[in-house]
mmCIF file with all atom_site columns, C-alpha atoms in Angstrom:
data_model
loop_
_atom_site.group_PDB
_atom_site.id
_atom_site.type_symbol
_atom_site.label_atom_id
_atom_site.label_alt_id
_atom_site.label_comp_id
_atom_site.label_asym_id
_atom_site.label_entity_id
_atom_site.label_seq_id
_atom_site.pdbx_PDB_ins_code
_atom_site.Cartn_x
_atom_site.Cartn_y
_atom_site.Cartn_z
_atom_site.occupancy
_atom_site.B_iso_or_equiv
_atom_site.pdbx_formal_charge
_atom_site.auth_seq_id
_atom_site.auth_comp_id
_atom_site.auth_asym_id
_atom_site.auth_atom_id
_atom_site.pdbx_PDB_model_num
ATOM 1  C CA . UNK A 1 1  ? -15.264 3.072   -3.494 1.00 0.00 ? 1  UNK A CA 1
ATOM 2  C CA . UNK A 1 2  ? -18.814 2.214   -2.379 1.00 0.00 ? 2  UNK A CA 1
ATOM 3  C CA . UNK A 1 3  ? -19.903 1.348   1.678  1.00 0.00 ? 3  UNK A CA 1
ATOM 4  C CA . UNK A 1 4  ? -20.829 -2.340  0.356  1.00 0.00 ? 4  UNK A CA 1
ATOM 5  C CA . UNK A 1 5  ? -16.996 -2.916  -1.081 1.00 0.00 ? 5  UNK A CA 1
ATOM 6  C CA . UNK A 1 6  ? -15.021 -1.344  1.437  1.00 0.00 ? 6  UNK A CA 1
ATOM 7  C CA . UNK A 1 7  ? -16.814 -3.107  4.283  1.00 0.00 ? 7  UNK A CA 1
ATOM 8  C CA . UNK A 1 8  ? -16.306 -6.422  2.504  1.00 0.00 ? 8  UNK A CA 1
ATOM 9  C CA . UNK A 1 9  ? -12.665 -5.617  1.324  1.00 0.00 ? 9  UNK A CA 1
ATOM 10 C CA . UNK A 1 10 ? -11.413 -4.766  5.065  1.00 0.00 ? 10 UNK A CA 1
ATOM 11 C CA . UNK A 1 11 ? -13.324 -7.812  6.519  1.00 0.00 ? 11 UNK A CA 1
ATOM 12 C CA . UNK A 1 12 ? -11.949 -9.880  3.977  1.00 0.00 ? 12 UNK A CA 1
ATOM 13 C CA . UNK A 1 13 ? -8.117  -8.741  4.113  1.00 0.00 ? 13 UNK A CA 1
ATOM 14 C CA . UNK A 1 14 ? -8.618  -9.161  8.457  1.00 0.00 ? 14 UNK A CA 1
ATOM 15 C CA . UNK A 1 15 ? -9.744  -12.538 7.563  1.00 0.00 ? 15 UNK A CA 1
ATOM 16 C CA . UNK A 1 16 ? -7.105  -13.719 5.219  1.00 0.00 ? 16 UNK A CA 1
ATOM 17 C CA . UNK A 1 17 ? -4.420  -12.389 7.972  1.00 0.00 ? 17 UNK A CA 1
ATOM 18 C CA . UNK A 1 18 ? -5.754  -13.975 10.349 1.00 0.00 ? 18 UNK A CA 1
ATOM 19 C CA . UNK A 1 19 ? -6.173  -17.494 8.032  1.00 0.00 ? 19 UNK A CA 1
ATOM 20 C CA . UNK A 1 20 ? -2.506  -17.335 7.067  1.00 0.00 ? 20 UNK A CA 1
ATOM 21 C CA . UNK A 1 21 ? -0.960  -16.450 11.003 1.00 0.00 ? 21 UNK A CA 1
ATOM 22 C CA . UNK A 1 22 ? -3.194  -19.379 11.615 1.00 0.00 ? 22 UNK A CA 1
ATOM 23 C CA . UNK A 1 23 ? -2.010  -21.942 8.902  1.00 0.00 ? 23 UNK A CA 1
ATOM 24 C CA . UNK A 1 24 ? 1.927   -20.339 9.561  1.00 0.00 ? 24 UNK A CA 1
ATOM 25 C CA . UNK A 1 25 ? 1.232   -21.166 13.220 1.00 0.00 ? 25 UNK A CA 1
ATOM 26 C CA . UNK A 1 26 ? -0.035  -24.841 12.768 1.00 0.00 ? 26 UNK A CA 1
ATOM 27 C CA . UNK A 1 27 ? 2.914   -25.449 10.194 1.00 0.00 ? 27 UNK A CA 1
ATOM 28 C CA . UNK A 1 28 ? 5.809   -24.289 12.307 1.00 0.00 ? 28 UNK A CA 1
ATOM 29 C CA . UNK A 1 29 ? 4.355   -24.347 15.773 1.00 0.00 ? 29 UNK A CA 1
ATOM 30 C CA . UNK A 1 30 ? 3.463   -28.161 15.715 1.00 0.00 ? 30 UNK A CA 1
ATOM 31 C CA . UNK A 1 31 ? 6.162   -28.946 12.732 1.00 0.00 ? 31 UNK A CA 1
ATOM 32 C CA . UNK A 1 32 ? 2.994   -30.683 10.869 1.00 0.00 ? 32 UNK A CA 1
ATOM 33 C CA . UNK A 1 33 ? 3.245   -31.669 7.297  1.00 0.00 ? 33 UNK A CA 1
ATOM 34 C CA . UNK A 1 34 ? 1.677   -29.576 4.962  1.00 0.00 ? 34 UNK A CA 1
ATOM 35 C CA . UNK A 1 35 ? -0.568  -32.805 3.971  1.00 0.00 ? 35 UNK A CA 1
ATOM 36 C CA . UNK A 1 36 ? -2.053  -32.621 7.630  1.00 0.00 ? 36 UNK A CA 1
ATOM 37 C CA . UNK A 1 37 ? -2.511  -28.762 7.544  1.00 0.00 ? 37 UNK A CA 1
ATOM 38 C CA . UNK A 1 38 ? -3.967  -28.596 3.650  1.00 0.00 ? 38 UNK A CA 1
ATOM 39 C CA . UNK A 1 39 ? -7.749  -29.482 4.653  1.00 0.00 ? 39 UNK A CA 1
ATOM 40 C CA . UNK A 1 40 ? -7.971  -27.145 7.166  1.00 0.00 ? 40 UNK A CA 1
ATOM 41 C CA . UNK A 1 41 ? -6.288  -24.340 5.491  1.00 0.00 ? 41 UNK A CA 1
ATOM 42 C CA . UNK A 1 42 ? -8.844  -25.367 2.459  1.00 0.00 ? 42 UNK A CA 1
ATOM 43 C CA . UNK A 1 43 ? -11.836 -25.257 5.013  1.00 0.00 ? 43 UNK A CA 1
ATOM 44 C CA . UNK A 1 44 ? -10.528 -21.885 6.490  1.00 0.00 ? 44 UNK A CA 1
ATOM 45 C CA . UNK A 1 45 ? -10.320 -20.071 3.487  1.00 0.00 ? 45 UNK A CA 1
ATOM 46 C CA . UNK A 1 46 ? -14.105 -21.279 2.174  1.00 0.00 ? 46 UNK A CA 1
ATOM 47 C CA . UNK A 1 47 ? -14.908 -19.883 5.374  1.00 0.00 ? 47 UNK A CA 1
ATOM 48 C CA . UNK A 1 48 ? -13.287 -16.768 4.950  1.00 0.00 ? 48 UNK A CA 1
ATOM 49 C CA . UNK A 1 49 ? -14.498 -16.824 1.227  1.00 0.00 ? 49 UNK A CA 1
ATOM 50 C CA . UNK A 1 50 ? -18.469 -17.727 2.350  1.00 0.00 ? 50 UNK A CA 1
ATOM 51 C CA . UNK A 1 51 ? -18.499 -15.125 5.127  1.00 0.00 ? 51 UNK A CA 1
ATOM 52 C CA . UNK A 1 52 ? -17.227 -12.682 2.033  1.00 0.00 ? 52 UNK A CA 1
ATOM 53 C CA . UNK A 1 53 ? -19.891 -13.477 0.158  1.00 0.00 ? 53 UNK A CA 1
ATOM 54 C CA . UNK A 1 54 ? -22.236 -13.308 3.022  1.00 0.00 ? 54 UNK A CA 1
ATOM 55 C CA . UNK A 1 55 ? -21.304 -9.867  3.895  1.00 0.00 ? 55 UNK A CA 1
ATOM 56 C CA . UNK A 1 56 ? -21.872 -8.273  -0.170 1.00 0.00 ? 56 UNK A CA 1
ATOM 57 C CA . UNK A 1 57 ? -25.034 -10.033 0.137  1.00 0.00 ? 57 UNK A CA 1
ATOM 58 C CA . UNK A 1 58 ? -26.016 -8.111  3.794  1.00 0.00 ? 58 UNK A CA 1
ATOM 59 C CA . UNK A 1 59 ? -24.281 -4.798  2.379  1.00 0.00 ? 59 UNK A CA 1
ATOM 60 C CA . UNK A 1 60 ? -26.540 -5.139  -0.952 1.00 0.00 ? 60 UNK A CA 1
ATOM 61 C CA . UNK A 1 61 ? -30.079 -4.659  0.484  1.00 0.00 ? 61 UNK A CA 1
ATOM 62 C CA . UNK A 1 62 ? -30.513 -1.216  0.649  1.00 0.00 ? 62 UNK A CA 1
ATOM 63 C CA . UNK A 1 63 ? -33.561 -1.947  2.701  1.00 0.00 ? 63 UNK A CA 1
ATOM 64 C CA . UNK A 1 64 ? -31.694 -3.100  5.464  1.00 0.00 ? 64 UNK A CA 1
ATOM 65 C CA . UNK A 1 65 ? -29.453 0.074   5.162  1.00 0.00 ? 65 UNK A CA 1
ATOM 66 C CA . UNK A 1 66 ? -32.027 2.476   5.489  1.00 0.00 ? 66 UNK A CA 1
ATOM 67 C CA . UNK A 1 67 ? -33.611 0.501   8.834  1.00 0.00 ? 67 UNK A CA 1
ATOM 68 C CA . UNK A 1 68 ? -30.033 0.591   10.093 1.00 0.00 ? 68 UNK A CA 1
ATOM 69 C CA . UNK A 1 69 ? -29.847 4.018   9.158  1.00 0.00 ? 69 UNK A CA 1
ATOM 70 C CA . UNK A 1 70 ? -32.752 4.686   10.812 1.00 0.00 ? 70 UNK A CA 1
ATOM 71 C CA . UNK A 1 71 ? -32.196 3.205   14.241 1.00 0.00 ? 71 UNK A CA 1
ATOM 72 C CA . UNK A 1 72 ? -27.938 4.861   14.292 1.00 0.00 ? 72 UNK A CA 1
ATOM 73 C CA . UNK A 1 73 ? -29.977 8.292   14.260 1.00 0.00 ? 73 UNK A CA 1
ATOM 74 C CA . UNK A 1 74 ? -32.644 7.280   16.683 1.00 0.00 ? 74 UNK A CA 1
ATOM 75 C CA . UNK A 1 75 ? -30.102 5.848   19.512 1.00 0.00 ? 75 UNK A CA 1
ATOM 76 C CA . UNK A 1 76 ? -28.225 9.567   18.816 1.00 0.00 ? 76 UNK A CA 1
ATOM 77 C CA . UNK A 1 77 ? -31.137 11.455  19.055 1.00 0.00 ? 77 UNK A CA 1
ATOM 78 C CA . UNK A 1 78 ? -31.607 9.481   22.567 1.00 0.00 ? 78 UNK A CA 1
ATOM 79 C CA . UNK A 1 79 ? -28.027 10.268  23.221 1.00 0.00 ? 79 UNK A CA 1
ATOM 80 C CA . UNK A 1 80 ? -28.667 13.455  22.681 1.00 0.00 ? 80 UNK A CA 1
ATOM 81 C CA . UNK A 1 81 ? -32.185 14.053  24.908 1.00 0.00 ? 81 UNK A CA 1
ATOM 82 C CA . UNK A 1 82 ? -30.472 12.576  28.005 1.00 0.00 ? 82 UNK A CA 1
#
């Protein structure tokens, strides 16, 4: 499995864990209809879902990878001098 998915996958499934102890906590913690809970728990997963999609996009540019690359070994070899 590629850097790109695996990042997305395990920010995604942290997400979605913490949408549904969310949702659970609103439903049974305030005894709220599900009517009352249903556009939030819509709105929380599109936010889950949109951050998602934001992260392939940010793990896609390989660009960006090779800068961040770049400065990880920099700030070690600085680690490493002092």
């Amino acid at each position: 499995m590629s850097l790109r998915s695996r990042k997305v996958l395990i920010s995604t499934a942290r997400m979605l864990a913490v949408d549904v102890f969310l949702i659970a906590s609103w439903r049974w913690g305030r005894h709220a209809t599900w009517s009352s809970i249903t556009p939030w728990a819509i709105g929380l997963l599109l936010l889950t879902a949109a951050t998602a999609a934001y992260g392939w996009w940010w793990y896609s540019d390989p660009q960006r990878l090779e800068k961040a690359r770049a400065l990880r070994e920099e700030r070690a070899a600085r680690r490493l001098l002092k």
